[in-house]
C-alpha cells in the first residue's frame, strides 16, 4: 500500500476542505434554487412586495457555491497536480530527447549514455561516476 503524499497535517486539511466544500456547495445550490424560485414568483406576481429577500438569497447562494467550489479545488489540488504531471511529463521527456539528440535537457529526456548499475540513473556518455549516487560506471 502506498502512503498518502504530504504531511499528516495536510491530510487533515485536505479532508476538512473537501467536506467544507461539499457542504458550502450544497447550501449554495439550495439557496440559488429557492432564491430563483422566489424571485420568479415575485416577478410574475402582481403584488409589489418591495423586499430584497429573493435577490439576496440568490446572491448568497452564488457566493456559497463559489466558495464551495474553491474549497473543493484546494482539497483536491494534490490529485490534480499528480494527474497533470502524469499527463505532461512523458510528452516533456520525449520532446527533450528529440530536441537534444538523446542528451536531454537538464537530465530530462536523456536516452544516450550508460545506466548506473546501483541506482539505475542514466548518465552522460563520457561520465566516469554516477551523477546520482557516485558509484563508478563500468
Short mmCIF file of C-alpha atoms in Angstrom, two decimals:
data_model
loop_
_atom_site.label_atom_id
_atom_site.label_comp_id
_atom_site.label_asym_id
_atom_site.label_seq_id
_atom_site.Cartn_x
_atom_site.Cartn_y
_atom_site.Cartn_z
CA UNK A 1 0.00 0.00 0.00
CA UNK A 2 1.37 3.41 -0.88
CA UNK A 3 1.39 6.19 1.66
CA UNK A 4 -0.57 9.37 1.13
CA UNK A 5 1.77 12.13 -0.09
CA UNK A 6 2.34 15.13 2.15
CA UNK A 7 2.42 15.55 5.89
CA UNK A 8 -0.19 14.12 8.24
CA UNK A 9 -1.47 17.65 8.91
CA UNK A 10 -2.05 18.13 5.17
CA UNK A 11 -4.22 15.01 5.09
CA UNK A 12 -6.47 16.52 7.77
CA UNK A 13 -6.57 19.87 5.99
CA UNK A 14 -7.48 18.21 2.68
CA UNK A 15 -10.31 16.30 4.35
CA UNK A 16 -11.64 19.46 6.03
CA UNK A 17 -11.52 21.38 2.75
CA UNK A 18 -13.29 18.58 0.89
CA UNK A 19 -16.09 18.28 3.45
CA UNK A 20 -16.44 22.06 3.79
CA UNK A 21 -16.52 22.40 0.01
CA UNK A 22 -19.34 19.89 -0.38
CA UNK A 23 -21.36 21.49 2.44
CA UNK A 24 -20.91 25.01 1.04
CA UNK A 25 -21.70 23.87 -2.49
CA UNK A 26 -24.90 22.10 -1.42
CA UNK A 27 -26.00 25.08 0.70
CA UNK A 28 -25.24 27.43 -2.19
CA UNK A 29 -27.18 25.28 -4.64
CA UNK A 30 -30.16 25.19 -2.27
CA UNK A 31 -30.13 28.97 -1.83
CA UNK A 32 -29.75 29.51 -5.57
CA UNK A 33 -32.72 27.27 -6.38
CA UNK A 34 -35.02 28.61 -3.66
CA UNK A 35 -33.96 32.21 -4.33
CA UNK A 36 -34.53 31.76 -8.05
CA UNK A 37 -37.97 30.28 -7.49
CA UNK A 38 -38.94 33.07 -5.08
CA UNK A 39 -37.59 35.70 -7.46
CA UNK A 40 -39.61 34.20 -10.33
CA UNK A 41 -42.74 34.14 -8.16
CA UNK A 42 -42.23 37.77 -7.17
CA UNK A 43 -41.56 38.80 -10.76
CA UNK A 44 -44.74 37.17 -12.04
CA UNK A 45 -46.86 38.37 -9.12
CA UNK A 46 -48.97 41.50 -9.40
CA UNK A 47 -48.22 42.34 -5.76
CA UNK A 48 -45.26 44.62 -5.27
CA UNK A 49 -43.67 43.45 -2.03
CA UNK A 50 -40.53 45.55 -2.32
CA UNK A 51 -38.42 43.09 -0.35
CA UNK A 52 -34.90 42.09 -1.23
CA UNK A 53 -35.19 38.54 0.16
CA UNK A 54 -35.12 36.55 -3.09
CA UNK A 55 -32.33 38.55 -4.69
CA UNK A 56 -30.23 38.39 -1.51
CA UNK A 57 -30.82 34.65 -1.33
CA UNK A 58 -29.66 34.32 -4.95
CA UNK A 59 -26.54 36.35 -4.17
CA UNK A 60 -25.74 34.41 -1.01
CA UNK A 61 -26.24 31.13 -2.85
CA UNK A 62 -23.88 32.24 -5.59
CA UNK A 63 -21.18 33.23 -3.12
CA UNK A 64 -21.55 29.99 -1.17
CA UNK A 65 -21.33 27.96 -4.38
CA UNK A 66 -18.17 29.80 -5.47
CA UNK A 67 -16.53 29.36 -2.04
CA UNK A 68 -17.55 25.69 -2.03
CA UNK A 69 -16.00 25.12 -5.44
CA UNK A 70 -12.85 26.91 -4.26
CA UNK A 71 -12.60 24.72 -1.16
CA UNK A 72 -13.11 21.58 -3.25
CA UNK A 73 -10.45 22.74 -5.68
CA UNK A 74 -7.98 23.31 -2.83
CA UNK A 75 -8.89 19.96 -1.27
CA UNK A 76 -8.23 18.03 -4.47
CA UNK A 77 -5.25 20.10 -5.65
CA UNK A 78 -2.72 17.34 -4.96
CA UNK A 79 -4.67 14.85 -7.05
CA UNK A 80 -4.96 17.41 -9.84
CA UNK A 81 -1.20 18.05 -9.77
CA UNK A 82 -0.38 14.32 -9.87
CA UNK A 83 -2.75 13.82 -12.80
CA UNK A 84 -1.31 16.79 -14.71
CA UNK A 85 2.25 15.62 -14.10
CA UNK A 86 1.38 12.11 -15.27
CA UNK A 87 -0.14 13.51 -18.45
CA UNK A 88 2.55 16.05 -19.30
CA UNK A 89 5.86 14.54 -18.18
CA UNK A 90 6.02 11.77 -20.83
CA UNK A 91 5.49 14.40 -23.52
CA UNK A 92 8.13 16.68 -21.99
CA UNK A 93 10.57 13.78 -21.74
CA UNK A 94 10.04 12.78 -25.39
CA UNK A 95 10.34 16.39 -26.54
CA UNK A 96 13.57 16.91 -24.59
CA UNK A 97 15.06 13.72 -26.03
CA UNK A 98 14.08 14.73 -29.56
CA UNK A 99 15.35 18.30 -29.30
CA UNK A 100 18.69 17.36 -27.73
CA UNK A 101 19.61 14.26 -29.79
CA UNK A 102 19.33 11.98 -26.77
CA UNK A 103 21.46 14.10 -24.41
CA UNK A 104 18.42 15.53 -22.60
CA UNK A 105 17.80 18.97 -21.21
CA UNK A 106 18.86 19.20 -17.56
CA UNK A 107 18.68 15.41 -17.38
CA UNK A 108 15.12 15.16 -18.69
CA UNK A 109 14.79 13.00 -21.78
CA UNK A 110 18.33 11.61 -21.73
CA UNK A 111 18.48 8.49 -23.92
CA UNK A 112 22.24 8.40 -24.57
CA UNK A 113 24.81 7.29 -22.00
CA UNK A 114 25.26 4.41 -19.56
CA UNK A 115 22.89 3.40 -16.77
CA UNK A 116 24.20 3.14 -13.22
CA UNK A 117 24.13 -0.49 -12.05
CA UNK A 118 23.41 0.60 -8.48
CA UNK A 119 20.62 3.19 -8.74
CA UNK A 120 19.51 2.90 -12.40
CA UNK A 121 20.02 6.57 -13.35
CA UNK A 122 21.19 7.28 -16.90
CA UNK A 123 24.36 9.38 -17.02
CA UNK A 124 26.26 11.40 -19.61
CA UNK A 125 28.04 9.39 -22.30
CA UNK A 126 31.51 10.34 -21.04
CA UNK A 127 30.72 10.07 -17.30
CA UNK A 128 33.03 8.02 -15.06
CA UNK A 129 30.86 8.21 -11.95
CA UNK A 130 27.08 8.25 -11.46
CA UNK A 131 25.55 11.72 -11.14
CA UNK A 132 23.04 10.45 -8.58
CA UNK A 133 24.87 8.07 -6.22
CA UNK A 134 28.57 8.48 -7.12
CA UNK A 135 29.19 4.82 -8.00
CA UNK A 136 31.87 4.15 -10.60
CA UNK A 137 30.35 3.40 -14.01
CA UNK A 138 31.63 0.41 -15.99
#
